[in-house]
Amino acid sequence: EPDVKNKGDLLDIRPYCKIKVIPGGSVEDSAYMSGVIFRKNVSHKKMARIIPNAKIMLLSGGIEYTRSENRIASLDTLLEQEERYMEILVTKIFKLRPNILIVGKSVSRKAQELLLRANIVLIQHVKPTLITRIARQTGATVLSSTDHVMNQFGSTMLGTCRRFRLVAFRDNDIWVDGGDESNNEVILTDPIGQISSNDPKPKEALPEKKSVASLLSCKLQNHERQAALAARKLGEDVRDGTDAVKSGLAKRGVAKTYVMIEGCPKELGCTVVLRGASRPALKLVKRVLRFMINAAYNMKLETSYILERCGRLAETYEIPSTPCCSSSLCVNFGQPPNNRKARPWNGGRNDPAQRSISGKITPLDHQAILITSVWMTDKTQCCPAEVKGICYYSMQDVSLGQFLRDSCFNLSLKCQNPSCKKSVIDHSLSFIHNNGLINITVERLDNPIPTSNFKSEQNEPEPSLNTKTDDEKELDGPIATWTYCPHCKIVVTPLVFISKQSWQWSFGKFLEVYFYNRDAIMNAPGHCCSCQMQRSVLYFGCGNLAARFTYEDIAPYSVFCRRHLPFDEAFHRSHSLQELNHISTTSSTLFVKFDRQIEAITRETRELFGSALNKPDHLQNVLSELNLIGAEVHNASQVLQEKISTVVSKYSKGDNGKRGDAKCEYNEALFNFPWFARRYLFMLSSAWNERLSAAGQAVSAMKKIHHSSGSGRTDSAVVPVIVGDANAEDVIDGMKKIRQLQESYARTYNVRSMTLLRNLKEDAGLFEDNLLPDGRIATIENEAEMDDEEFYSDPENDIDFEEDVDADVLASRNRIYSPTSSSTPSVRPTRQRPKKSLGTPR
């Protein structure tokens, strides 16, 4: 049995209970042994084959002489040095007087001869995992080398066993004599105990035995022919390989030699030897036996836990007729949600060895659980929810005692949220699975739990805790449990300290029993409480802390994905017409605002030099730009209103008798028109805003020049502009920007040619023969397939759509400030203005 708490062993018992498959023999040859068995042989045939009360030394490395590569030496000198070095190493080993030396790597020939003279059995090329098992069961220390370690520890590093021996078994799995086909039949057993000997599929998966007569009649390789001849000479009646070893036939492939290390302490591990069938059949038996060992071990730990909780089954409990699907007591999974037939989650392993042979859902498929864990603080989720999968008794799982010690009673545990500074007591941990929720909260007790009764029950001396802090002493203390019934409103079980078996029980199995065991009731001594154990409040206490476990039913929501979305044509038609009415109203307001702004800027421009005899060229350019923008606003308003009125009058009457593709085409044009109208308004508004901004910048600069140079003058003569003045530079920059915008928008949008409507045919498309904003003529073929990239893309400039800026704004900026917008760019010094930031004095 593993010792998880004190020795740090694994949670699963199966790594310490190995199952060895040796084909051949009979079922009576199967045995249990408290030791290790593995397939190896000694390095020399003259070495001992049976040694009682053997002493074992383990070396993870090898015994070889390492020669220096960069030195030139005589061959005799190297051989003499190697011989002397090996004598020193073997002398060190011989001083400890081991009987058996097990090495992980190779051993030189000279060292093998010296070990043979010293009567030390040598086994080399042993796997590291096997060396670790031997060290655990024999108590030996695995040495990395023979230098300095032996003198320090002495003979205490050697392991012992009651008997060491070599056993040879005949390999009946491959070679049989005669043509009896009845020996090839294999009876298969699945994990739920159903025998299926007539199932053709498993029998096809098993390799058939090879007949010696058939092998001799065909062309064979040399080693196969020798094995066939050796099997015929040995005979079928010989089941073990001792005769094959004596006669020298063991090297021909009909016998295998195994090393047995017997008589080790039973609590450290064991080995089960399976014989009596072929290797594939024994593999299936091994698979079932491994699961039965795990189920029996889990049942032992779970029974200890239920007894400590004072639980029992009701007298009216009836054993269900359907086969049990869990290795725990009274666990009923019920029907899968939504009548699903999929297998339960089993750790994400697609290995067929982890599934039942019959194809049905068996306890072998319910060896894992999926849960959702949530950390809460004052009914507020502190961290994102996590979906966790726990495979029972695996590296993903922990024991119940480990969970309580590390996640409940460890006050130094930090929250996963970096901004949260609260302790474990201020948090609550929730586990959600299926339709149940387990909530765990930690409370501080007024008085610590007395441990005097626990020490008297254990009858063991208290371990030394002088080197540990107070928190570590409290964590390593015993854990007590008791139960409170919310229905009876009393504590229904006495204070009991959990045993070693309950401490080592799988936490995943604990959650499975908590979620699905609905039949167990309380068996409280001295109380008449027979309430459901799942509904009671479970407490675990350590020191002055107590962990509170409660269960409640929940109604989880699931996501339903539709395969087909319904399309209501009448709704979308009505919605599109409403959108067009809204666009018509808002666009009229927008155009009125633009007209007012243009009139205001025009008035300021005319009043600025109203008394001048000769108007400057800059003023004329600004006025012409404002007149052009006003004309575009007026024409765009007419075009948009005419198109909207045409669409509303045309599509408000219904289908107009059109069916099939024509109907789909007209619907698509109607549904896309509100989108096009909004984009159309946005593009024109962006262009007009930039052009008005440039004109306003130039007028503002001219006003500053007029007020600074013409203040106090009675005439309206224009003072010439002084080169180098900041206002004059702003005027020049504004006029330059106006020219750039005129060239850019005239080339890209062609707004000047958008004032007239072409012939509007009766059955033409919505934009048939109309000039689009990019200068092309719309046709009925491309109006329905128009997208952003085709309609608004600029081949000269790439737009980065990963930025948080609108793509159309980026396109407008790139067209204005791109190097292609001006043929002869000039660099002009500009006045440095102070930058403004939030919170700084102006």
mmCIF file of N, CA, C and O in Angstrom, residues 31-60:
data_model
loop_
_atom_site.group_PDB
_atom_site.id
_atom_site.type_symbol
_atom_site.label_atom_id
_atom_site.label_comp_id
_atom_site.label_asym_id
_atom_site.label_seq_id
_atom_site.Cartn_x
_atom_site.Cartn_y
_atom_site.Cartn_z
ATOM 1 N N ALA A 31 0.939 -17.025 -10.108
ATOM 2 C CA ALA A 31 1.311 -16.903 -8.698
ATOM 3 C C ALA A 31 1.442 -15.442 -8.316
ATOM 4 O O ALA A 31 1.533 -14.547 -9.174
ATOM 5 N N TYR A 32 1.403 -15.219 -6.992
ATOM 6 C CA TYR A 32 1.655 -13.911 -6.398
ATOM 7 C C TYR A 32 2.976 -13.986 -5.646
ATOM 8 O O TYR A 32 3.243 -14.962 -4.926
ATOM 9 N N MET A 33 3.812 -13.006 -5.826
ATOM 10 C CA MET A 33 5.106 -12.993 -5.142
ATOM 11 C C MET A 33 5.382 -11.581 -4.639
ATOM 12 O O MET A 33 5.085 -10.580 -5.310
ATOM 13 N N SER A 34 5.928 -11.495 -3.436
ATOM 14 C CA SER A 34 6.304 -10.208 -2.847
ATOM 15 C C SER A 34 7.731 -9.906 -3.258
ATOM 16 O O SER A 34 8.687 -10.107 -2.511
ATOM 17 N N GLY A 35 7.856 -9.418 -4.482
ATOM 18 C CA GLY A 35 9.177 -9.128 -5.013
ATOM 19 C C GLY A 35 9.078 -8.609 -6.430
ATOM 20 O O GLY A 35 8.046 -8.076 -6.850
ATOM 21 N N VAL A 36 10.159 -8.801 -7.179
ATOM 22 C CA VAL A 36 10.263 -8.293 -8.547
ATOM 23 C C VAL A 36 10.659 -9.438 -9.450
ATOM 24 O O VAL A 36 11.516 -10.275 -9.091
ATOM 25 N N ILE A 37 10.054 -9.481 -10.634
ATOM 26 C CA ILE A 37 10.433 -10.436 -11.667
ATOM 27 C C ILE A 37 10.594 -9.676 -12.975
ATOM 28 O O ILE A 37 9.752 -8.844 -13.332
ATOM 29 N N PHE A 38 11.665 -9.948 -13.685
ATOM 30 C CA PHE A 38 11.919 -9.280 -14.955
ATOM 31 C C PHE A 38 12.753 -10.206 -15.831
ATOM 32 O O PHE A 38 13.438 -11.115 -15.347
ATOM 33 N N ARG A 39 12.675 -9.955 -17.140
ATOM 34 C CA ARG A 39 13.340 -10.815 -18.109
ATOM 35 C C ARG A 39 14.769 -10.343 -18.318
ATOM 36 O O ARG A 39 15.028 -9.332 -18.972
ATOM 37 N N LYS A 40 15.692 -11.061 -17.742
ATOM 38 C CA LYS A 40 17.120 -10.795 -17.901
ATOM 39 C C LYS A 40 17.880 -12.090 -17.624
ATOM 40 O O LYS A 40 17.321 -13.079 -17.133
ATOM 41 N N ASN A 41 19.163 -12.051 -17.888
ATOM 42 C CA ASN A 41 20.031 -13.191 -17.599
ATOM 43 C C ASN A 41 21.351 -12.668 -17.059
ATOM 44 O O ASN A 41 21.694 -11.487 -17.251
ATOM 45 N N VAL A 42 22.052 -13.510 -16.374
ATOM 46 C CA VAL A 42 23.364 -13.124 -15.841
ATOM 47 C C VAL A 42 24.353 -12.992 -16.991
ATOM 48 O O VAL A 42 24.159 -13.542 -18.085
ATOM 49 N N SER A 43 25.432 -12.263 -16.732
ATOM 50 C CA SER A 43 26.392 -11.989 -17.801
ATOM 51 C C SER A 43 27.278 -13.182 -18.128
ATOM 52 O O SER A 43 27.915 -13.206 -19.186
ATOM 53 N N HIS A 44 27.335 -14.189 -17.243
ATOM 54 C CA HIS A 44 28.190 -15.366 -17.497
ATOM 55 C C HIS A 44 27.438 -16.598 -17.027
ATOM 56 O O HIS A 44 26.779 -16.590 -15.977
ATOM 57 N N LYS A 45 27.522 -17.666 -17.792
ATOM 58 C CA LYS A 45 26.761 -18.871 -17.477
ATOM 59 C C LYS A 45 27.274 -19.593 -16.238
ATOM 60 O O LYS A 45 26.562 -20.427 -15.662
ATOM 61 N N LYS A 46 28.503 -19.310 -15.797
ATOM 62 C CA LYS A 46 29.041 -19.946 -14.603
ATOM 63 C C LYS A 46 28.629 -19.253 -13.313
ATOM 64 O O LYS A 46 28.967 -19.725 -12.221
ATOM 65 N N MET A 47 27.959 -18.135 -13.411
ATOM 66 C CA MET A 47 27.508 -17.441 -12.217
ATOM 67 C C MET A 47 26.347 -18.184 -11.583
ATOM 68 O O MET A 47 25.622 -18.931 -12.250
ATOM 69 N N ALA A 48 26.157 -17.972 -10.286
ATOM 70 C CA ALA A 48 25.137 -18.687 -9.516
ATOM 71 C C ALA A 48 23.747 -18.351 -10.028
ATOM 72 O O ALA A 48 23.471 -17.212 -10.425
ATOM 73 N N ARG A 49 22.845 -19.347 -9.982
ATOM 74 C CA ARG A 49 21.475 -19.157 -10.439
ATOM 75 C C ARG A 49 20.484 -19.076 -9.284
ATOM 76 O O ARG A 49 19.366 -18.611 -9.472
ATOM 77 N N ILE A 50 20.873 -19.508 -8.116
ATOM 78 C CA ILE A 50 20.016 -19.426 -6.933
ATOM 79 C C ILE A 50 20.874 -18.969 -5.771
ATOM 80 O O ILE A 50 21.914 -19.573 -5.470
ATOM 81 N N ILE A 51 20.443 -17.908 -5.096
ATOM 82 C CA ILE A 51 21.180 -17.384 -3.946
ATOM 83 C C ILE A 51 20.158 -17.075 -2.857
ATOM 84 O O ILE A 51 19.323 -16.189 -3.015
ATOM 85 N N PRO A 52 20.177 -17.777 -1.734
ATOM 86 C CA PRO A 52 19.284 -17.433 -0.615
ATOM 87 C C PRO A 52 19.854 -16.255 0.187
ATOM 88 O O PRO A 52 21.079 -16.100 0.307
ATOM 89 N N ASN A 53 18.944 -15.447 0.759
ATOM 90 C CA ASN A 53 19.325 -14.290 1.577
ATOM 91 C C ASN A 53 20.393 -13.439 0.872
ATOM 92 O O ASN A 53 21.468 -13.162 1.412
ATOM 93 N N ALA A 54 20.067 -13.047 -0.331
ATOM 94 C CA ALA A 54 21.036 -12.327 -1.165
ATOM 95 C C ALA A 54 21.109 -10.856 -0.779
ATOM 96 O O ALA A 54 20.140 -10.251 -0.311
ATOM 97 N N LYS A 55 22.324 -10.290 -0.966
ATOM 98 C CA LYS A 55 22.565 -8.851 -0.802
ATOM 99 C C LYS A 55 22.757 -8.239 -2.191
ATOM 100 O O LYS A 55 23.551 -8.761 -2.983
ATOM 101 N N ILE A 56 22.056 -7.154 -2.431
ATOM 102 C CA ILE A 56 21.980 -6.591 -3.787
ATOM 103 C C ILE A 56 22.557 -5.189 -3.770
ATOM 104 O O ILE A 56 22.238 -4.374 -2.883
ATOM 105 N N MET A 57 23.417 -4.901 -4.765
ATOM 106 C CA MET A 57 23.954 -3.564 -4.982
ATOM 107 C C MET A 57 23.441 -3.049 -6.324
ATOM 108 O O MET A 57 23.415 -3.798 -7.313
ATOM 109 N N LEU A 58 23.061 -1.780 -6.360
ATOM 110 C CA LEU A 58 22.487 -1.168 -7.558
ATOM 111 C C LEU A 58 23.371 -0.022 -8.019
ATOM 112 O O LEU A 58 23.731 0.854 -7.227
ATOM 113 N N LEU A 59 23.725 -0.042 -9.300
ATOM 114 C CA LEU A 59 24.501 1.027 -9.928
ATOM 115 C C LEU A 59 23.727 1.529 -11.141
ATOM 116 O O LEU A 59 23.363 0.746 -12.027
ATOM 117 N N SER A 60 23.461 2.838 -11.175
ATOM 118 C CA SER A 60 22.737 3.391 -12.318
ATOM 119 C C SER A 60 23.633 3.569 -13.533
ATOM 120 O O SER A 60 23.159 3.606 -14.664
#
